[in-house]
Amino acid sequence: MRQVPREMDGREVPMVTVHETLAVRVLLGSGARSAVPEEVARLSARRVFLVVTPSASAAGDELAGALGPLLGARFDRPAPHTPVAVTDAAMATAAGADCVVAVGGGSAIGLSKAIAARTGVPQIAVPTTYAGSEATPVLGETSDGVKTTRRDPALAPGVIVYDPDLTVTMPAGLTRTSALNALAHAVEALWAPNATPVTDALATEAVAGILQSLPEVLASPAETAPRARLQSASWLAALCLSQVRMGLHHQLAHVLGGTYGLPHAELHSLLLPHVLAFNLPHSETARTRLAHTIEPIRRLSQAYDGPTTLSALGVPYADLPSVAERVAASPYPNPRELTVPDVTALLEAAW
Ligand code: NAD
């Protein structure tokens, strides 16, 4: 199939569309977590290594009880950005495991992927945020402050269990920023150089679903049905993230997050309206599908009761030009050319 070239400021665009999907079994629905022992049995696993995020310890206890003799060991200290030292500590207790089950956000699932990378064991991911790592073949690990990212289909969990009951404990702030983090995956998919008809469709549905369900969830945080809709829409966004190359938004999140150790979801959430306004005039596909979303996204981002500016996150104003220089020196594929003055102006607006 031939693809109409997108406007990429003179950069090469692929003329042949390639769409690759991962083999994955996905369970969705309230109470789906009770099927985890059956899923373990389907994998013929006999010794589960359970990774649990501290906030999900009740769900971890419940699952540990349900696994009974299938539980080999449990690790409760996953950390953001998958530090190798934490993985080493987990590996020391994972000996003999033939399956990893991770309950938690991107940090717990990152650790699960790191263990799978070292042992080759299959994974069952039970996400409790909207970050989307469970659906991607990407692992970012940090060692001595340096983050290295790799992509390999073998890293992606083969089973995902989306149980909205596990998301009702998310505080309002995390709900909002995590959902906007998911939204960013879908938004960037619409201007990606390797977008496909499938990712365009997934991204469009994901954006509509998140923008509709997030306000419902924020209004009734304990209700499961809106949480289920938000979780499903975030899954579609995660599928976009797994398929296409991310642009300026993710590059800024990586550079700023890595340099200043900033919280992942909050950073995504505050950057998104700025990047959207910056890029939209330069991508016809995204403009057609997203023009009406700029205002709702800006409102959702600004209404967060935590930091909504780079200054509030502690980024020094004087550093903004050097951040822009690093972005412009090796830009991620982006529909608008990334010059130092333009990116500095965007960062100043976000500051
Ligand atoms: P996280 O997993 O670090 O969780 C953030 C905080 O929220 C933690 O304190 C956690 O305990 C708490 N939490 C999680 N679920 C909760 C719930 N249901 N109720 C109450 N509290 C809850 O954060 P995250 O945003 O889910 O993930 C961020 C990490 O994931 C980063 O390291 C990021 O790089 C990585 N990530 C990787 C990919 C990928 O494709 N490789 C994709 C997205 C994110």
Coordinates of C-alpha atoms and ligand atoms in Angstrom, one line a residue, residues 53-56 79-82 104-108 113 128-133 136 138-140 147 166-171 174 178 181 185 241 264-265, ligand 1:
T53 CA 3.4 -1.4 43.1
P54 CA 3.2 -0.3 46.8
S55 CA -0.1 1.5 46.2
A56 CA -1.6 -1.8 44.9
A79 CA 10.9 2.3 40.9
P80 CA 10.4 4.8 38.0
H81 CA 12.6 4.5 35.0
T82 CA 13.6 0.9 35.9
G104 CA 1.0 -1.5 39.0
G105 CA 1.8 1.4 36.8
G106 CA 4.6 1.8 34.3
S107 CA 7.2 1.3 37.0
A108 CA 6.0 -2.2 38.0
K113 CA 10.0 -6.3 31.2
T128 CA -3.2 0.2 37.5
T129 CA -2.6 3.5 35.7
Y130 CA -3.1 4.7 32.1
A131 CA 0.6 5.0 31.2
G132 CA 0.4 2.2 28.6
S133 CA 3.7 0.4 29.1
T136 CA 4.5 -1.7 24.2
V138 CA 9.8 -0.9 24.8
L139 CA 12.0 -0.9 27.9
G140 CA 13.8 2.1 29.3
K147 CA 18.6 6.0 30.5
L166 CA -7.8 -1.5 40.3
T167 CA -7.9 2.1 39.0
V168 CA -10.5 3.6 41.4
T169 CA -7.8 4.1 44.0
M170 CA -6.0 6.6 41.8
P171 CA -6.1 10.0 43.4
L174 CA -2.8 11.0 39.1
S178 CA -2.0 9.7 33.7
N181 CA -0.1 11.0 29.4
H185 CA 0.5 8.8 22.8
L241 CA 2.6 4.2 21.2
H264 CA 6.5 11.3 34.2
A265 CA 2.8 11.8 34.1
Ligands
NAD1 P1 4.3 4.7 38.3 O1 4.1 3.3 37.9 O2 5.6 5.1 38.7 O3 3.2 5.1 39.4 C1 3.1 6.4 39.8 C2 2.7 6.4 41.3 O4 1.3 6.1 41.3 C3 3.4 5.4 42.2 O5 3.6 6.0 43.4 C4 2.4 4.3 42.2 O6 2.5 3.5 43.4 C5 1.0 5.0 42.2 N1 -0.1 4.2 41.7 C6 -0.1 3.4 40.6 N2 -1.3 2.9 40.4 C7 -2.1 3.4 41.3 C8 -3.5 3.3 41.7 N3 -4.3 2.5 40.9 N4 -4.0 3.9 42.7 C9 -3.2 4.7 43.5 N5 -1.8 4.9 43.2 C10 -1.3 4.3 42.2 O7 3.9 5.7 37.1 P2 3.3 5.5 35.6 O8 3.0 6.9 35.2 O9 2.2 4.5 35.6 O10 4.5 5.0 34.8 C11 5.7 5.8 34.7 C12 6.9 4.9 34.3 O11 6.5 4.0 33.3 C13 8.0 5.7 33.9 O12 9.2 5.1 34.3 C14 7.9 5.6 32.4 O13 9.2 5.8 31.7 C15 7.4 4.2 32.2 N6 6.6 4.1 30.9 C16 7.2 3.2 30.0 C17 6.5 3.0 28.8 C18 7.0 2.1 27.8 O14 6.4 1.9 26.8 N7 8.2 1.5 28.0 C19 5.2 3.6 28.6 C20 4.7 4.5 29.6 C21 5.4 4.7 30.7

